[in-house]
Coordinates of C-alpha atoms in Angstrom, one line a residue:
M862 CA 117.6 123.3 166.1
K863 CA 114.1 122.0 165.7
S864 CA 113.5 124.0 162.5
L865 CA 116.9 122.9 161.1
Y866 CA 116.0 119.4 161.8
L867 CA 112.4 119.7 160.2
G868 CA 114.0 121.4 157.2
L869 CA 116.6 118.5 156.6
I870 CA 113.5 116.1 156.7
C871 CA 111.7 118.1 154.1
L872 CA 114.9 118.2 151.9
L873 CA 115.3 114.6 152.2
V874 CA 111.6 113.8 151.3
V875 CA 111.9 116.1 148.1
S876 CA 115.1 114.6 147.1
T877 CA 113.6 111.0 147.4
C878 CA 110.8 112.1 145.3
K879 CA 112.9 113.6 142.5
S880 CA 114.9 110.3 142.5
D881 CA 111.9 108.3 142.2
K882 CA 110.8 110.1 139.3
S883 CA 114.1 109.8 137.5
E884 CA 114.0 106.1 137.6
I885 CA 110.4 105.7 136.2
P886 CA 111.3 103.9 132.8
V887 CA 109.9 106.1 129.6
I888 CA 107.6 103.7 127.6
E889 CA 107.7 104.8 123.9
E890 CA 104.4 104.1 121.9
V891 CA 105.4 101.6 119.4
K892 CA 103.1 102.2 116.1
E893 CA 101.6 99.2 114.7
L894 CA 102.5 98.8 111.1
S895 CA 99.9 98.6 108.4
I896 CA 99.5 95.8 106.2
A897 CA 101.0 97.6 103.3
E898 CA 104.2 98.5 105.4
K899 CA 104.6 94.9 106.5
I900 CA 104.5 93.7 102.8
A901 CA 106.8 96.4 101.7
N902 CA 109.4 95.6 104.6
A903 CA 109.4 91.9 103.9
H904 CA 110.5 93.0 100.4
G905 CA 113.4 95.3 101.6
F906 CA 111.7 98.6 101.7
E907 CA 113.8 99.9 104.5
N908 CA 116.6 99.6 102.3
W909 CA 115.0 101.6 99.4
K910 CA 116.2 105.1 101.0
N911 CA 119.8 104.0 100.2
V912 CA 119.1 103.2 96.4
E913 CA 120.8 105.4 93.9
E914 CA 120.1 103.7 90.5
V915 CA 117.9 100.9 89.3
K916 CA 118.3 99.1 86.1
F917 CA 116.0 96.2 84.6
T918 CA 114.8 94.8 81.5
F919 CA 110.8 94.2 81.4
K920 CA 109.9 91.5 78.8
V921 CA 107.1 88.8 78.2
D922 CA 108.1 85.3 76.8
R923 CA 105.2 83.2 75.2
D924 CA 105.7 79.5 74.6
T925 CA 109.1 79.5 72.9
I926 CA 109.1 83.2 71.9
I927 CA 111.4 85.2 74.0
G928 CA 110.3 88.8 74.1
K929 CA 112.8 91.4 73.2
G930 CA 111.5 93.7 76.1
R931 CA 112.4 97.3 76.9
S932 CA 114.9 98.4 79.3
W933 CA 115.2 101.2 82.0
V934 CA 117.7 103.2 83.9
W935 CA 115.9 104.9 86.9
K936 CA 117.7 107.2 89.2
P937 CA 114.8 107.5 92.0
K938 CA 116.4 110.6 94.0
E939 CA 116.6 112.5 90.8
D940 CA 113.5 110.9 89.4
S941 CA 115.4 110.7 85.9
V942 CA 114.3 107.8 83.5
T943 CA 116.0 106.4 80.6
M944 CA 114.1 103.8 78.3
I945 CA 115.9 101.8 75.6
A946 CA 113.7 99.8 73.4
G947 CA 115.3 98.5 70.2
E948 CA 116.9 101.4 68.5
T949 CA 114.7 103.8 70.5
T950 CA 116.1 105.8 73.5
V951 CA 114.3 108.1 75.5
A952 CA 115.6 110.1 78.6
Y953 CA 113.7 112.6 80.6
V954 CA 113.0 113.8 84.1
R955 CA 109.6 112.9 85.4
S956 CA 108.9 116.3 87.0
K957 CA 109.9 118.1 83.8
M958 CA 108.5 115.8 81.0
D959 CA 106.4 117.2 78.2
S960 CA 104.0 115.5 76.0
T961 CA 106.5 113.7 73.9
H962 CA 107.4 111.5 76.9
I963 CA 104.1 110.6 77.8
G964 CA 104.2 107.1 75.7
A965 CA 107.6 106.3 77.5
D966 CA 106.2 107.4 80.9
R967 CA 103.2 105.1 80.5
G968 CA 105.5 102.1 79.8
F969 CA 107.6 103.2 82.8
I970 CA 104.9 103.3 85.3
N971 CA 103.5 100.0 84.1
D972 CA 106.9 98.2 84.2
K973 CA 108.0 99.8 87.4
Y974 CA 104.6 98.8 89.1
W975 CA 105.3 94.9 88.2
F976 CA 108.9 95.5 89.3
L977 CA 108.1 97.1 92.8
V978 CA 104.5 96.1 93.6
P979 CA 105.1 95.8 97.2
F980 CA 106.7 99.5 97.5
Q981 CA 103.7 100.7 95.4
L982 CA 101.5 99.7 98.4
V983 CA 103.2 102.5 100.4
W984 CA 104.0 104.9 97.8
D985 CA 100.3 105.0 96.3
T986 CA 98.6 106.8 99.3
S987 CA 95.4 107.3 97.2
V988 CA 94.7 103.5 97.3
T989 CA 92.1 101.7 99.3
I990 CA 93.2 98.5 101.0
S991 CA 90.9 95.9 102.4
E992 CA 91.3 94.0 105.5
T993 CA 93.2 90.8 105.2
K994 CA 91.4 87.5 104.8
I995 CA 92.7 84.1 104.1
T996 CA 91.4 82.4 101.1
E997 CA 92.6 79.8 98.3
A998 CA 95.1 81.2 95.9
P999 CA 93.9 81.3 92.1
I1000 CA 96.8 79.4 90.7
S1001 CA 98.8 77.4 93.3
K1002 CA 95.4 76.6 95.1
E1003 CA 97.3 77.2 98.5
E1004 CA 95.6 79.0 101.4
L1005 CA 97.0 82.3 101.4
N1006 CA 96.3 85.8 102.9
M1007 CA 94.7 88.2 100.6
I1008 CA 94.1 91.9 100.3
T1009 CA 92.3 93.9 97.7
V1010 CA 93.9 97.2 96.5
T1011 CA 91.7 99.5 94.6
Y1012 CA 92.7 102.7 92.8
P1013 CA 90.5 105.9 92.7
D1014 CA 88.3 106.6 89.7
E1015 CA 90.3 109.6 88.6
G1016 CA 94.0 110.2 88.2
G1017 CA 97.0 108.2 86.9
Y1018 CA 97.0 106.3 83.7
T1019 CA 94.8 103.5 84.6
P1020 CA 92.2 104.8 87.1
G1021 CA 89.7 102.6 88.9
D1022 CA 91.7 99.2 88.6
A1023 CA 91.9 96.8 91.5
Y1024 CA 94.4 94.1 92.5
D1025 CA 93.8 91.0 94.7
I1026 CA 97.2 90.5 96.2
Y1027 CA 98.1 86.8 97.8
F1028 CA 100.9 86.7 100.2
D1029 CA 102.2 84.2 102.7
D1030 CA 102.7 84.4 106.5
T1031 CA 106.2 86.0 105.8
Y1032 CA 104.4 88.8 103.7
L1033 CA 106.1 87.9 100.6
I1034 CA 103.5 88.3 97.6
R1035 CA 103.0 84.8 96.0
E1036 CA 100.4 85.5 93.3
W1037 CA 98.0 88.4 92.3
M1038 CA 94.9 89.0 90.2
Y1039 CA 94.5 92.2 88.1
R1040 CA 90.9 93.4 87.5
K1041 CA 90.8 96.3 85.1
G1042 CA 88.2 99.1 86.2
N1043 CA 87.6 97.0 89.2
A1044 CA 85.7 94.5 87.2
E1045 CA 84.4 91.3 89.0
Q1046 CA 86.4 88.9 86.6
P1047 CA 90.1 89.2 86.5
S1048 CA 91.9 90.5 83.4
L1049 CA 95.2 88.8 84.3
T1050 CA 96.3 86.6 87.0
T1051 CA 100.0 85.6 87.7
T1052 CA 102.5 84.2 90.1
F1053 CA 105.3 86.0 91.8
E1054 CA 108.2 83.7 91.9
N1055 CA 112.0 83.4 91.6
Y1056 CA 112.8 85.9 94.2
K1057 CA 116.3 87.3 94.0
D1058 CA 118.0 89.7 96.5
Y1059 CA 119.5 92.8 95.2
N1060 CA 121.3 94.7 97.9
G1061 CA 118.6 93.9 100.4
I1062 CA 115.8 94.5 97.9
K1063 CA 113.8 91.4 97.1
I1064 CA 112.4 91.1 93.5
A1065 CA 110.0 88.5 92.1
T1066 CA 111.8 88.0 88.6
D1067 CA 109.1 85.6 87.2
H1068 CA 105.4 86.3 86.9
K1069 CA 103.7 83.2 85.3
M1070 CA 100.3 82.5 84.2
E1071 CA 98.7 79.2 84.9
G1072 CA 100.1 76.5 82.7
G1073 CA 103.4 78.4 82.5
N1074 CA 103.5 79.1 78.8
W1075 CA 103.4 82.8 79.6
N1076 CA 105.9 84.5 81.7
L1077 CA 106.4 88.3 82.3
N1078 CA 109.9 88.5 83.7
F1079 CA 112.9 90.7 84.5
A1080 CA 116.5 90.4 83.2
D1081 CA 119.6 92.3 83.5
V1082 CA 118.4 93.6 86.9
S1083 CA 120.7 95.6 89.2
I1084 CA 120.1 98.0 92.0
A1085 CA 123.0 100.2 93.1
L1086 CA 123.4 102.0 96.6
E1087 CA 124.9 105.1 97.5
D1088 CA 128.5 105.1 98.6

């Protein structure tokens, strides 16, 4: 009888221990987002996985002269690209392109970079991104956050370039400074403005130089999601 009593006590202790273990909450480690991810997400990067087709026209207006631009149709899941510039149409798949497509592809990479700068910060894994600092933006003269993005000296169409990117406390890009070959002096400085939302993806449709008589802008924009 005594042995049975001791056995019941031991069983109760074991059962209590198991019960206590099961009630211990599991704490999942939350990974801190990088500054590139925070900027990309502020512009809708989490919706990119659902994008089926992107259309836009890249053009530059100077004073009263409206640029004709070049139009693009891009299907990112297939990585197929179609360029329409005047009477010229070029269609290709980037993984299968040959030398006849190089000129169009250089244009596509340039125009897509302007169009989707925030996402390129995540896609371009070879870049070096500096720590964030607060400084005066070159055009607005506002105090903004700034990072410097530097590309490696080899690879790509424009190796070694650097970009100083100015963003607000919501991580939206407001201005940037392009420095060709990582030169000390900027080659081009523009705003990021007139943001529009296309199925959850925010695009700055105007990029103006100081004075406002030069505007790199996007027209005929559409971003279609999968059904």
